[in-house]
GROMACS .gro file of C-alpha atoms in nm:
model
  208
    1GLY     CA    1  -8.265  -2.132 -25.586
    2GLY     CA    2  -7.978  -1.913 -25.467
    3ASP     CA    3  -8.211  -1.697 -25.257
    4GLY     CA    4  -8.362  -2.007 -25.095
    5VAL     CA    5  -8.020  -2.145 -25.005
    6ARG     CA    6  -7.911  -1.806 -24.870
    7ARG     CA    7  -8.232  -1.772 -24.666
    8PHE     CA    8  -8.186  -2.123 -24.528
    9SER     CA    9  -7.824  -2.044 -24.435
   10VAL     CA   10  -7.926  -1.722 -24.258
   11GLU     CA   11  -8.209  -1.896 -24.069
   12ASN     CA   12  -7.978  -2.184 -23.978
   13ALA     CA   13  -7.713  -1.942 -23.849
   14ARG     CA   14  -7.978  -1.750 -23.652
   15ALA     CA   15  -8.110  -2.073 -23.497
   16ARG     CA   16  -7.757  -2.177 -23.398
   17ALA     CA   17  -7.690  -1.835 -23.247
   18GLN     CA   18  -8.014  -1.851 -23.046
   19GLU     CA   19  -7.927  -2.201 -22.923
   20ALA     CA   20  -7.578  -2.083 -22.821
   21MET     CA   21  -7.736  -1.788 -22.638
   22ARG     CA   22  -7.979  -2.018 -22.454
   23LYS     CA   23  -7.692  -2.246 -22.348
   24SER     CA   24  -7.478  -1.957 -22.226
   25GLU     CA   25  -7.774  -1.812 -22.032
   26PHE     CA   26  -7.838  -2.154 -21.874
   27ILE     CA   27  -7.471  -2.196 -21.775
   28LEU     CA   28  -7.454  -1.848 -21.621
   29SER     CA   29  -7.786  -1.886 -21.436
   30ARG     CA   30  -7.674  -2.225 -21.303
   31ALA     CA   31  -7.341  -2.081 -21.185
   32TYR     CA   32  -7.521  -1.788 -21.022
   33GLY     CA   33  -7.772  -2.024 -20.856
   34LEU     CA   34  -7.497  -2.249 -20.719
   35PHE     CA   35  -7.324  -1.953 -20.554
   36ARG     CA   36  -7.638  -1.769 -20.441
   37ASP     CA   37  -7.823  -2.070 -20.295
   38PRO     CA   38  -7.617  -2.392 -20.325
   39LYS     CA   39  -7.868  -2.615 -20.144
   40GLY     CA   40  -8.165  -2.486 -20.341
   41GLU     CA   41  -7.983  -2.519 -20.674
   42TRP     CA   42  -7.862  -2.872 -20.591
   43ARG     CA   43  -8.220  -2.975 -20.511
   44GLN     CA   44  -8.330  -2.839 -20.847
   45ILE     CA   45  -8.045  -3.026 -21.018
   46ARG     CA   46  -8.142  -3.346 -20.834
   47ASP     CA   47  -8.497  -3.326 -20.970
   48GLU     CA   48  -8.402  -3.249 -21.332
   49GLU     CA   49  -8.474  -3.519 -21.591
   50THR     CA   50  -8.163  -3.562 -21.804
   51THR     CA   51  -7.901  -3.819 -21.914
   52ILE     CA   52  -7.525  -3.849 -21.870
   53PRO     CA   53  -7.455  -3.781 -22.245
   54ASN     CA   54  -7.682  -3.472 -22.223
   55ILE     CA   55  -7.482  -3.340 -21.929
   56LEU     CA   56  -7.143  -3.405 -22.091
   57ILE     CA   57  -7.234  -3.279 -22.441
   58GLY     CA   58  -7.490  -3.011 -22.360
   59TYR     CA   59  -7.332  -2.858 -22.049
   60VAL     CA   60  -6.971  -2.969 -21.999
   61ALA     CA   61  -6.854  -2.947 -22.363
   62PRO     CA   62  -6.933  -2.575 -22.415
   63LEU     CA   63  -6.813  -2.492 -22.064
   64ALA     CA   64  -6.484  -2.682 -22.114
   65ALA     CA   65  -6.413  -2.474 -22.425
   66ILE     CA   66  -6.396  -2.148 -22.224
   67PRO     CA   67  -6.050  -2.194 -22.063
   68ILE     CA   68  -5.906  -2.346 -22.382
   69VAL     CA   69  -6.021  -2.065 -22.613
   70CYS     CA   70  -5.917  -1.798 -22.360
   71ASP     CA   71  -5.577  -1.965 -22.319
   72LEU     CA   72  -5.527  -1.968 -22.697
   73ILE     CA   73  -5.613  -1.598 -22.718
   74GLY     CA   74  -5.405  -1.506 -22.411
   75SER     CA   75  -5.104  -1.704 -22.535
   76SER     CA   76  -5.119  -1.553 -22.884
   77ILE     CA   77  -5.144  -1.197 -22.748
   78PHE     CA   78  -4.895  -1.213 -22.462
   79ALA     CA   79  -4.660  -1.499 -22.548
   80HIS     CA   80  -4.673  -1.523 -22.927
   81MET     CA   81  -4.838  -1.868 -22.908
   82LEU     CA   82  -4.552  -1.970 -22.677
   83GLN     CA   83  -4.343  -2.033 -22.988
   84VAL     CA   84  -4.592  -2.296 -23.108
   85GLU     CA   85  -4.726  -2.296 -23.465
   86PRO     CA   86  -5.095  -2.194 -23.487
   87GLY     CA   87  -5.194  -2.533 -23.634
   88GLN     CA   88  -5.016  -2.718 -23.355
   89ALA     CA   89  -5.176  -2.490 -23.095
   90ILE     CA   90  -5.526  -2.564 -23.232
   91ILE     CA   91  -5.464  -2.941 -23.233
   92ARG     CA   92  -5.342  -2.918 -22.873
   93ALA     CA   93  -5.652  -2.713 -22.783
   94VAL     CA   94  -5.889  -2.973 -22.934
   95ILE     CA   95  -5.714  -3.261 -22.754
   96THR     CA   96  -5.720  -3.064 -22.425
   97TRP     CA   97  -6.094  -3.001 -22.475
   98ILE     CA   98  -6.166  -3.372 -22.530
   99VAL     CA   99  -5.951  -3.468 -22.229
  100SER     CA  100  -6.133  -3.209 -22.013
  101ILE     CA  101  -6.472  -3.363 -22.099
  102ALA     CA  102  -6.332  -3.713 -22.037
  103LEU     CA  103  -6.202  -3.595 -21.698
  104VAL     CA  104  -6.550  -3.481 -21.594
  105GLY     CA  105  -6.687  -3.820 -21.702
  106PHE     CA  106  -6.417  -3.990 -21.495
  107LEU     CA  107  -6.500  -3.768 -21.198
  108GLY     CA  108  -6.863  -3.882 -21.215
  109ILE     CA  109  -6.757  -4.249 -21.215
  110LEU     CA  110  -6.518  -4.183 -20.925
  111ILE     CA  111  -6.787  -4.012 -20.715
  112ASN     CA  112  -7.014  -4.313 -20.769
  113VAL     CA  113  -6.743  -4.572 -20.696
  114LEU     CA  114  -6.638  -4.399 -20.373
  115SER     CA  115  -6.995  -4.350 -20.251
  116THR     CA  116  -7.007  -4.665 -20.034
  117ASN     CA  117  -6.680  -4.563 -19.861
  118PHE     CA  118  -6.860  -4.256 -19.728
  119ASP     CA  119  -7.196  -4.418 -19.647
  120ALA     CA  120  -7.357  -4.257 -19.953
  121GLU     CA  121  -7.587  -4.413 -20.213
  122ARG     CA  122  -7.466  -4.522 -20.556
  123ASN     CA  123  -7.632  -4.336 -20.843
  124ASP     CA  124  -7.465  -4.293 -21.184
  125LEU     CA  125  -7.669  -3.992 -21.294
  126SER     CA  126  -7.650  -3.807 -20.962
  127ALA     CA  127  -7.274  -3.862 -20.947
  128GLN     CA  128  -7.233  -3.717 -21.298
  129LYS     CA  129  -7.446  -3.417 -21.204
  130ILE     CA  130  -7.219  -3.353 -20.903
  131ALA     CA  131  -6.910  -3.381 -21.125
  132ALA     CA  132  -7.034  -3.149 -21.399
  133TYR     CA  133  -7.190  -2.875 -21.188
  134SER     CA  134  -6.919  -2.870 -20.917
  135LEU     CA  135  -6.663  -2.796 -21.189
  136THR     CA  136  -6.857  -2.493 -21.316
  137PRO     CA  137  -6.639  -2.236 -21.130
  138ALA     CA  138  -6.319  -2.407 -21.248
  139PHE     CA  139  -6.424  -2.382 -21.613
  140LEU     CA  140  -6.558  -2.026 -21.580
  141SER     CA  141  -6.233  -1.914 -21.415
  142GLY     CA  142  -6.069  -2.006 -21.747
  143VAL     CA  143  -6.166  -1.655 -21.861
  144PHE     CA  144  -5.863  -1.538 -21.662
  145SER     CA  145  -5.640  -1.736 -21.900
  146LEU     CA  146  -5.671  -1.430 -22.122
  147PHE     CA  147  -5.420  -1.278 -21.879
  148PRO     CA  148  -5.155  -1.544 -21.798
  149TRP     CA  149  -5.034  -1.359 -21.485
  150LEU     CA  150  -5.377  -1.420 -21.322
  151TRP     CA  151  -5.323  -1.799 -21.306
  152TRP     CA  152  -5.363  -1.789 -20.924
  153VAL     CA  153  -5.738  -1.716 -20.959
  154SER     CA  154  -5.779  -2.087 -21.042
  155LEU     CA  155  -5.693  -2.166 -20.678
  156PHE     CA  156  -6.014  -1.992 -20.569
  157ALA     CA  157  -6.203  -2.189 -20.835
  158LEU     CA  158  -6.065  -2.513 -20.688
  159ALA     CA  159  -6.182  -2.410 -20.340
  160ALA     CA  160  -6.525  -2.325 -20.485
  161MET     CA  161  -6.540  -2.669 -20.650
  162VAL     CA  162  -6.474  -2.846 -20.317
  163PHE     CA  163  -6.734  -2.627 -20.144
  164LEU     CA  164  -7.002  -2.694 -20.408
  165MET     CA  165  -6.931  -3.067 -20.402
  166TYR     CA  166  -6.949  -3.065 -20.022
  167ARG     CA  167  -7.293  -2.899 -20.037
  168GLY     CA  168  -7.418  -3.123 -20.319
  169LEU     CA  169  -7.311  -3.469 -20.201
  170PRO     CA  170  -7.566  -3.494 -19.915
  171ILE     CA  171  -7.849  -3.388 -20.150
  172LEU     CA  172  -7.770  -3.595 -20.460
  173MET     CA  173  -7.572  -3.889 -20.319
  174LYS     CA  174  -7.736  -3.890 -19.973
  175ALA     CA  175  -7.395  -3.870 -19.806
  176PRO     CA  176  -7.407  -3.799 -19.430
  177GLU     CA  177  -7.334  -3.430 -19.362
  178ASP     CA  178  -7.037  -3.514 -19.137
  179ARG     CA  179  -6.872  -3.723 -19.411
  180ALA     CA  180  -6.943  -3.495 -19.708
  181LEU     CA  181  -6.630  -3.279 -19.669
  182GLY     CA  182  -6.399  -3.583 -19.654
  183TYR     CA  183  -6.583  -3.729 -19.955
  184ALA     CA  184  -6.542  -3.404 -20.153
  185ALA     CA  185  -6.173  -3.367 -20.060
  186THR     CA  186  -6.092  -3.730 -20.153
  187VAL     CA  187  -6.264  -3.696 -20.491
  188THR     CA  188  -6.091  -3.363 -20.562
  189ILE     CA  189  -5.742  -3.497 -20.484
  190ALA     CA  190  -5.802  -3.810 -20.695
  191THR     CA  191  -5.932  -3.595 -20.982
  192MET     CA  192  -5.628  -3.367 -20.969
  193VAL     CA  193  -5.396  -3.669 -20.990
  194ALA     CA  194  -5.600  -3.817 -21.278
  195GLY     CA  195  -5.599  -3.477 -21.451
  196ILE     CA  196  -5.220  -3.448 -21.429
  197VAL     CA  197  -5.181  -3.798 -21.574
  198LEU     CA  198  -5.437  -3.742 -21.853
  199PHE     CA  199  -5.301  -3.403 -21.958
  200SER     CA  200  -4.943  -3.535 -21.947
  201LEU     CA  201  -5.044  -3.822 -22.176
  202SER     CA  202  -5.231  -3.587 -22.412
  203SER     CA  203  -4.927  -3.357 -22.434
  204CYS     CA  204  -4.726  -3.654 -22.566
  205PHE     CA  205  -4.947  -3.647 -22.877
  206THR     CA  206  -4.896  -3.277 -22.937
  207THR     CA  207  -4.521  -3.236 -22.885
  208HIS     CA  208  -4.250  -3.343 -23.122
   0.00000   0.00000   0.00000
């Protein structure tokens, strides 16, 4: 009985580790593809059969954990958790993670709602794909949160996000090439404002 339970636990842990490895490989290959050949990768993304929950849970959720975990580690090493108790820091991290996923979902809705303003087609799934995959560099740049003095690297990640969105909007949302940059810039500014509001609200729940 005990051996069977132990064997099941080991096999279960191995399966989870393999799944985590597959996800990380997919995220890294997608990020590499978007930078190496944005148009080709966006066409591949356009043709992929998936759902909005799959994108948010399977891709965005693990990706959104990167900056939060790195920030926790960086803060504990270099700033002694910024004088926050470990339990409080973990609660704040979980809320930030949930808000980050919600922000990507909001970005997808926003891209779809604004589509007609830029002569693009409305498409819920395509808009969510643009939102999730454009934010890949922003989430990956969270690795630099391990070193708080490298915060400025996130500015390059923001520029990369606008660039990827600009290249993806004509392919997935059928936006005219000459309007894609304005479309991407409008969405980015609106998302930054929404992000500030959302994260300010979430901080109200984690500060006494």
